[in-house]
Every structure is written in structure tokens, then in C-alpha cells.
Amino acid sequence: MKRPSRSRERAASELFAALYPRLAGWCRRLVDDDETAHEIASEAFTRLWARWTAVAEPQGFLFVTAANLVRDHWRKLERERRALRRATVEAAVAPPAEQADPSVRMLVQSLPDRLRVPILLHYYADMPIREVAALTGRKEGTVKADLHAARELLRAHLRRSLDHTY
């Protein structure tokens, strides 16, 4: 691994000292949370450092990257809000489950981790397959195959339980 030059390190340090407070403050106004704002600003600088030699305008890169990270944060919050609303409505409207009928939640919990995690992220957290793949470190095709396999297992369990109730 190549060691960064002193001038590169010095330039990065000077840029960090000059822009980090402003970038973190800007993020703070957008996300309304100090810790999240600092995480976003730090991540923007980390991404800049990874591309340091290829970035012509570091300040612009930092603010565009931070804006994208803020947008991702907002989307995540909105997915969480929708999931919470959905869960709250379903809990209020759903009739009490009979003991003989296995609930989908219990069936999902019984899946192996490899299949359960994509199901929870995709269907319960409302994440697109691309995002599930990134979070789990798997290829999109693998996530699709895992979702398919999980649905087939759930379908088979539900069929068996329905066959036994009649």
C-alpha cells in the first residue's frame, strides 16, 4: 500500500480544518441531529480522501456527497416511518391470531439467517433489492434468489398449515 505524501496529507488536513465545521453545521441544519450530522460530514471527508487525486473541486465534492448522504438519511427515516405506520395499523386492525394458525412473522423468524435478513430488509424495511445487496454484501442476483427461496419456503409452510386446518 502506497503511503500518502506529506503535501497531500497537509492539504487534506488544511481542507478538513477549514471546511469540516461548516459542512457539519450545514448537515446539522438538514438532519436536526448533531451525531448524524457529524457522521455524514465525516463520511463525506472519508469518501473525498478515497478519491483525493481524482477530485478537481474538493469543496463541491464534499457538499454534493453530504447532500446525497442527507438524502439517503431522509429516505431511511421515511421508510422507518412507513414501516412503523404500517405495523401500527396492522396491529390495530388485525384480528387476534388463532393458535393453530402460524403467523407469517413466526414463519419469517423461523427462516435461516441467509433468507430471513433479505426478507426483513426488503419487505419489512421497504428497501430496494440494490440496497439490501449493499447492506448484506451480496450481489443483487443472490438477494433475488434468496428472496425467491424464502417466499417458496413461506408458501410451503402456509400451504401445510392450511391443509391441516380443513
XYZ file of N, CA and C in Angstrom:
498
model
N 0.840 -1.180 0.000
C 0.000 0.000 0.000
C 0.881 1.237 0.000
N 0.518 2.159 -0.854
C 1.301 3.371 -1.007
C 1.009 4.359 0.115
N 2.020 4.939 0.671
C 1.876 5.931 1.742
C 1.605 7.292 1.112
N 0.581 8.014 1.609
C 0.289 9.329 1.036
C 1.441 10.303 1.294
N 1.621 11.207 0.352
C 2.702 12.187 0.501
C 2.348 13.196 1.590
N 3.403 13.804 2.137
C 3.212 14.815 3.194
C 2.368 15.983 2.693
N 2.627 16.416 1.459
C 1.881 17.564 0.938
C 0.396 17.208 0.782
N 0.116 15.969 0.393
C -1.268 15.513 0.267
C -1.935 15.492 1.645
N -1.228 14.970 2.624
C -1.762 14.931 3.988
C -1.991 16.341 4.532
N -1.030 17.224 4.283
C -1.143 18.602 4.763
C -2.340 19.291 4.095
N -2.462 19.135 2.789
C -3.583 19.753 2.075
C -4.921 19.223 2.590
N -4.999 17.918 2.823
C -6.231 17.325 3.349
C -6.521 17.840 4.757
N -5.504 17.944 5.580
C -5.689 18.462 6.944
C -6.159 19.905 6.932
N -5.567 20.719 6.065
C -5.974 22.119 5.971
C -7.419 22.240 5.479
N -7.770 21.416 4.487
C -9.135 21.428 3.964
C -10.115 20.987 5.051
N -9.758 19.955 5.788
C -10.604 19.471 6.877
C -10.817 20.570 7.918
N -9.730 21.217 8.341
C -9.822 22.268 9.356
C -10.677 23.434 8.852
N -10.562 23.739 7.570
C -11.288 24.882 7.022
C -12.768 24.574 6.776
N -13.089 23.353 6.339
C -14.449 23.074 5.895
C -15.290 22.202 6.819
N -14.671 21.395 7.656
C -15.467 20.453 8.454
C -16.524 21.150 9.316
N -16.173 22.208 10.065
C -17.211 22.846 10.897
C -18.392 23.358 10.068
N -18.085 23.947 8.928
C -19.145 24.478 8.072
C -20.003 23.354 7.497
N -19.350 22.277 7.037
C -20.073 21.141 6.468
C -20.934 20.455 7.533
N -20.367 20.231 8.708
C -21.121 19.586 9.791
C -22.292 20.461 10.230
N -22.091 21.773 10.277
C -23.172 22.684 10.641
C -24.288 22.680 9.618
N -23.907 22.652 8.356
C -24.892 22.593 7.282
C -25.693 21.300 7.385
N -25.007 20.188 7.602
C -25.683 18.895 7.753
C -26.602 18.905 8.972
N -26.159 19.546 10.041
C -26.951 19.617 11.272
C -28.282 20.310 11.023
N -28.257 21.366 10.243
C -29.497 22.069 9.928
C -30.427 21.198 9.095
N -29.873 20.304 8.296
C -30.691 19.452 7.431
C -31.252 18.222 8.141
N -30.470 17.636 9.046
C -30.913 16.389 9.691
C -31.399 16.594 11.116
N -31.158 17.770 11.691
C -31.624 18.115 13.028
C -31.129 17.149 14.107
N -29.889 16.693 13.950
C -29.293 15.792 14.938
C -27.774 15.915 14.844
N -27.128 16.295 15.954
C -25.676 16.509 15.947
C -24.895 15.266 15.538
N -25.216 14.149 16.153
C -24.454 12.919 15.885
C -24.557 12.507 14.422
N -25.754 12.526 13.875
C -25.950 12.164 12.468
C -25.238 13.148 11.559
N -25.303 14.423 11.884
C -24.635 15.441 11.074
C -23.129 15.199 11.034
N -22.540 14.881 12.169
C -21.098 14.622 12.208
C -20.751 13.323 11.464
N -21.611 12.317 11.560
C -21.380 11.082 10.812
C -21.386 11.354 9.309
N -22.344 12.140 8.863
C -22.455 12.458 7.437
C -21.253 13.272 6.977
N -20.890 14.287 7.737
C -19.744 15.117 7.361
C -18.460 14.282 7.340
N -18.297 13.424 8.324
C -17.105 12.557 8.365
C -17.079 11.600 7.185
N -18.232 11.046 6.859
C -18.308 10.121 5.717
C -17.980 10.846 4.411
N -18.438 12.077 4.277
C -18.124 12.857 3.070
C -16.616 13.061 2.950
N -15.955 13.373 4.059
C -14.499 13.535 4.030
C -13.799 12.207 3.752
N -14.320 11.133 4.287
C -13.724 9.807 4.025
C -13.803 9.476 2.540
N -14.940 9.762 1.941
C -15.100 9.491 0.511
C -14.207 10.407 -0.323
N -14.046 11.643 0.121
C -13.132 12.552 -0.577
C -11.704 12.015 -0.501
N -11.291 11.594 0.674
C -9.922 11.088 0.864
C -9.661 9.891 -0.051
N -10.662 9.030 -0.223
C -10.505 7.847 -1.071
C -10.310 8.235 -2.541
N -10.812 9.412 -2.918
C -10.724 9.847 -4.323
C -9.884 11.117 -4.473
N -9.080 11.400 -3.487
C -8.374 12.673 -3.380
C -7.706 13.114 -4.678
N -6.982 12.233 -5.322
C -6.240 12.637 -6.521
C -7.143 12.825 -7.731
N -8.341 12.260 -7.708
C -9.235 12.349 -8.863
C -10.245 13.493 -8.760
N -10.329 14.137 -7.619
C -11.333 15.187 -7.402
C -10.715 16.550 -7.690
N -11.308 17.241 -8.662
C -10.787 18.551 -9.049
C -11.255 19.646 -8.075
N -12.487 19.540 -7.597
C -13.048 20.557 -6.706
C -13.500 19.906 -5.402
N -12.594 19.809 -4.414
C -12.918 19.099 -3.169
C -14.114 19.675 -2.412
N -14.241 20.987 -2.350
C -15.348 21.584 -1.603
C -16.687 21.188 -2.233
N -16.783 21.286 -3.533
C -18.009 20.880 -4.221
C -18.304 19.403 -4.021
N -17.255 18.589 -4.119
C -17.404 17.149 -3.910
C -17.966 16.873 -2.514
N -17.410 17.558 -1.502
C -17.855 17.344 -0.121
C -19.331 17.687 0.056
N -19.746 18.820 -0.465
C -21.128 19.234 -0.260
C -22.101 18.388 -1.076
N -21.736 17.984 -2.271
C -22.603 17.103 -3.061
C -22.699 15.733 -2.389
N -21.574 15.217 -1.927
C -21.577 13.924 -1.238
C -22.408 14.003 0.028
N -22.224 15.055 0.806
C -23.007 15.225 2.036
C -24.497 15.347 1.710
N -24.836 16.071 0.648
C -26.247 16.205 0.256
C -26.829 14.840 -0.090
N -26.067 14.022 -0.797
C -26.535 12.673 -1.135
C -26.715 11.823 0.120
N -25.795 11.941 1.058
C -25.902 11.188 2.310
C -27.092 11.671 3.153
N -27.345 12.965 3.142
C -28.513 13.510 3.848
C -29.784 12.965 3.204
N -29.831 12.969 1.889
C -30.999 12.435 1.176
C -31.219 10.968 1.530
N -30.134 10.194 1.559
C -30.244 8.787 1.957
C -30.777 8.658 3.382
N -30.316 9.537 4.262
C -30.782 9.542 5.652
C -32.283 9.832 5.707
N -32.729 10.827 4.958
C -34.151 11.165 4.932
C -34.974 9.997 4.406
N -34.484 9.358 3.344
C -35.205 8.204 2.784
C -35.318 7.082 3.807
N -34.237 6.846 4.524
C -34.245 5.795 5.551
C -35.276 6.135 6.631
N -35.294 7.390 7.070
C -36.271 7.804 8.076
C -37.695 7.625 7.570
N -37.925 7.972 6.319
C -39.266 7.828 5.754
C -39.662 6.355 5.660
N -38.739 5.478 5.280
C -39.037 4.031 5.244
C -39.378 3.532 6.647
N -38.620 4.000 7.638
C -38.891 3.590 9.018
C -40.260 4.090 9.465
N -40.606 5.337 9.119
C -41.920 5.878 9.482
C -43.047 5.084 8.828
N -42.883 4.776 7.529
C -43.910 3.994 6.827
C -44.058 2.615 7.443
N -42.933 1.973 7.755
C -42.984 0.641 8.357
C -43.670 0.698 9.718
N -43.378 1.728 10.493
C -43.997 1.880 11.807
C -45.490 2.128 11.665
N -45.872 3.004 10.728
C -47.305 3.264 10.500
C -48.015 1.991 10.070
N -47.383 1.255 9.137
C -47.969 0.013 8.634
C -48.131 -0.995 9.770
N -47.098 -1.131 10.582
C -47.145 -2.085 11.695
C -48.201 -1.669 12.708
N -48.314 -0.382 12.969
C -49.298 0.117 13.926
C -50.713 -0.126 13.413
N -50.949 0.179 12.143
C -52.270 -0.026 11.553
C -52.602 -1.516 11.528
N -51.653 -2.337 11.111
C -51.895 -3.782 11.045
C -52.188 -4.343 12.431
N -51.480 -3.864 13.438
C -51.706 -4.357 14.797
C -53.087 -3.935 15.297
N -53.523 -2.727 14.931
C -54.816 -2.238 15.395
C -55.974 -2.903 14.660
N -55.788 -3.228 13.391
C -56.859 -3.764 12.561
C -56.904 -5.291 12.580
N -55.783 -5.917 12.749
C -55.700 -7.380 12.644
C -56.483 -8.055 13.766
N -57.260 -9.075 13.393
C -57.952 -9.836 14.428
C -56.946 -10.694 15.186
N -57.267 -11.059 16.402
C -56.334 -11.904 17.149
C -56.095 -13.211 16.403
N -54.854 -13.585 16.299
C -54.496 -14.801 15.569
C -54.860 -16.025 16.388
N -55.359 -17.027 15.695
C -55.664 -18.286 16.366
C -54.371 -19.040 16.596
N -54.323 -19.780 17.660
C -53.125 -20.527 18.000
C -52.754 -21.533 16.922
N -53.742 -22.122 16.251
C -53.457 -23.162 15.272
C -52.787 -22.587 14.023
N -53.087 -21.331 13.706
C -52.517 -20.720 12.506
C -51.160 -20.117 12.809
N -50.129 -20.573 12.116
C -48.830 -19.937 12.329
C -48.839 -18.557 11.688
N -48.373 -17.563 12.405
C -48.334 -16.220 11.840
C -47.164 -16.115 10.863
N -47.300 -15.219 9.929
C -46.229 -15.001 8.961
C -44.971 -14.554 9.689
N -45.155 -13.728 10.717
C -43.999 -13.259 11.486
C -43.226 -14.429 12.080
N -43.943 -15.387 12.653
C -43.283 -16.559 13.237
C -42.588 -17.387 12.149
N -43.241 -17.484 11.010
C -42.625 -18.227 9.911
C -41.362 -17.526 9.421
N -41.431 -16.199 9.309
C -40.247 -15.440 8.884
C -39.129 -15.618 9.899
N -39.466 -15.580 11.186
C -38.451 -15.773 12.226
C -37.821 -17.156 12.156
N -38.563 -18.135 11.652
C -38.032 -19.494 11.589
C -37.112 -19.719 10.389
N -37.081 -18.769 9.463
C -36.205 -18.911 8.296
C -34.743 -18.846 8.715
N -33.854 -19.496 7.964
C -32.419 -19.342 8.253
C -31.994 -17.888 8.000
N -30.958 -17.436 8.706
C -30.485 -16.045 8.587
C -30.293 -15.624 7.143
N -29.715 -16.498 6.348
C -29.416 -16.184 4.952
C -30.674 -15.751 4.199
N -31.837 -16.311 4.566
C -33.085 -15.962 3.903
C -33.896 -14.928 4.693
N -33.797 -14.970 6.013
C -34.586 -14.078 6.852
C -34.157 -12.616 6.689
N -32.855 -12.369 6.663
C -32.365 -10.982 6.611
C -32.853 -10.261 5.342
N -32.723 -10.854 4.149
C -33.244 -10.148 2.967
C -34.758 -9.919 3.025
N -35.509 -10.880 3.570
C -36.964 -10.710 3.696
C -37.281 -9.519 4.596
N -36.621 -9.462 5.738
C -36.880 -8.358 6.678
C -36.507 -7.009 6.080
N -35.353 -6.943 5.420
C -34.921 -5.669 4.842
C -35.802 -5.248 3.670
N -36.124 -6.206 2.792
C -36.862 -5.856 1.574
C -38.347 -5.609 1.861
N -38.980 -6.512 2.584
C -40.428 -6.397 2.775
C -40.826 -5.621 4.025
N -40.059 -5.724 5.073
C -40.445 -5.051 6.311
C -39.825 -3.660 6.421
N -38.606 -3.485 5.930
C -37.976 -2.163 5.960
C -38.156 -1.435 4.639
N -38.808 -2.086 3.668
C -39.145 -1.466 2.383
C -37.912 -0.982 1.614
N -36.838 -1.755 1.676
C -35.610 -1.383 0.967
C -35.590 -2.025 -0.418
N -35.102 -1.302 -1.405
C -34.962 -1.902 -2.738
C -33.872 -2.985 -2.718
N -33.953 -3.880 -3.663
C -33.016 -5.007 -3.733
C -31.578 -4.514 -3.783
N -31.334 -3.436 -4.509
C -29.985 -2.878 -4.616
C -29.430 -2.532 -3.231
N -30.266 -1.927 -2.405
C -29.837 -1.518 -1.071
C -29.638 -2.733 -0.158
N -30.526 -3.723 -0.285
C -30.370 -4.956 0.500
C -29.041 -5.618 0.141
N -28.721 -5.643 -1.158
C -27.464 -6.245 -1.611
C -26.271 -5.499 -1.006
N -26.339 -4.183 -1.013
C -25.227 -3.396 -0.457
C -25.077 -3.633 1.037
N -26.182 -3.673 1.753
C -26.123 -3.858 3.207
C -25.639 -5.245 3.603
N -26.016 -6.242 2.816
C -25.648 -7.618 3.173
C -24.340 -8.061 2.533
N -23.811 -7.245 1.616
C -22.563 -7.617 0.948
C -22.751 -8.723 -0.075
N -23.962 -8.846 -0.603
C -24.263 -9.871 -1.605
C -24.562 -9.212 -2.948
N -24.516 -9.998 -3.989
C -24.878 -9.495 -5.311
C -26.401 -9.413 -5.391
N -26.888 -8.520 -6.265
C -28.331 -8.354 -6.417
C -28.997 -9.659 -6.832
N -28.370 -10.410 -7.720
C -28.931 -11.686 -8.150
C -29.053 -12.671 -6.997
N -28.085 -12.650 -6.101
C -28.127 -13.527 -4.928
C -29.271 -13.128 -4.009
N -29.455 -11.826 -3.818
C -30.554 -11.343 -2.977
C -31.891 -11.762 -3.593
N -32.031 -11.611 -4.917
C -33.272 -12.014 -5.586
C -33.522 -13.505 -5.402
N -32.469 -14.304 -5.549
C -32.607 -15.756 -5.380
C -32.984 -16.089 -3.939
N -32.371 -15.410 -2.970
C -32.703 -15.649 -1.561
C -34.148 -15.252 -1.263
N -34.609 -14.134 -1.812
C -35.993 -13.715 -1.613
C -36.954 -14.741 -2.206
N -36.614 -15.235 -3.379
C -37.450 -16.256 -4.022
C -37.498 -17.521 -3.168
N -36.340 -17.980 -2.713
C -36.281 -19.189 -1.887
C -37.069 -19.000 -0.591
N -36.963 -17.840 0.013
C -37.693 -17.567 1.253
C -39.196 -17.566 1.006
N -39.631 -16.935 -0.085
C -41.065 -16.915 -0.408
C -41.587 -18.328 -0.639
N -40.797 -19.151 -1.319
C -41.216 -20.533 -1.570
C -41.341 -21.313 -0.262
N -40.388 -21.130 0.644
C -40.478 -21.802 1.953
C -41.700 -21.327 2.727
N -41.925 -20.025 2.733
C -43.088 -19.480 3.438
C -44.386 -19.997 2.819
N -44.438 -20.034 1.497
C -45.619 -20.539 0.787
C -45.877 -21.994 1.165
N -44.826 -22.812 1.206
C -44.982 -24.222 1.552
C -45.476 -24.380 2.992
N -44.911 -23.591 3.914
C -45.360 -23.648 5.318
C -46.827 -23.255 5.430
N -47.217 -22.197 4.726
C -48.601 -21.735 4.793
C -49.551 -22.762 4.185
N -49.166 -23.375 3.075
C -49.999 -24.421 2.464
C -50.214 -25.578 3.432
N -49.112 -26.020 4.057
C -49.215 -27.133 5.020
C -50.148 -26.771 6.164
N -50.014 -25.546 6.672
C -50.860 -25.154 7.803
C -52.326 -25.048 7.378
N -52.592 -24.598 6.159
C -53.961 -24.528 5.667
C -54.527 -25.933 5.444
N -53.719 -26.844 4.942
C -54.166 -28.223 4.723
C -54.560 -28.880 6.027
N -53.888 -28.554 7.106
C -54.153 -29.165 8.396
C -55.375 -28.559 9.081
N -55.800 -27.373 8.670
C -56.941 -26.738 9.340
C -58.268 -27.171 8.752
N -58.262 -27.820 7.579
C -59.545 -28.244 6.966
C -59.761 -29.713 7.121
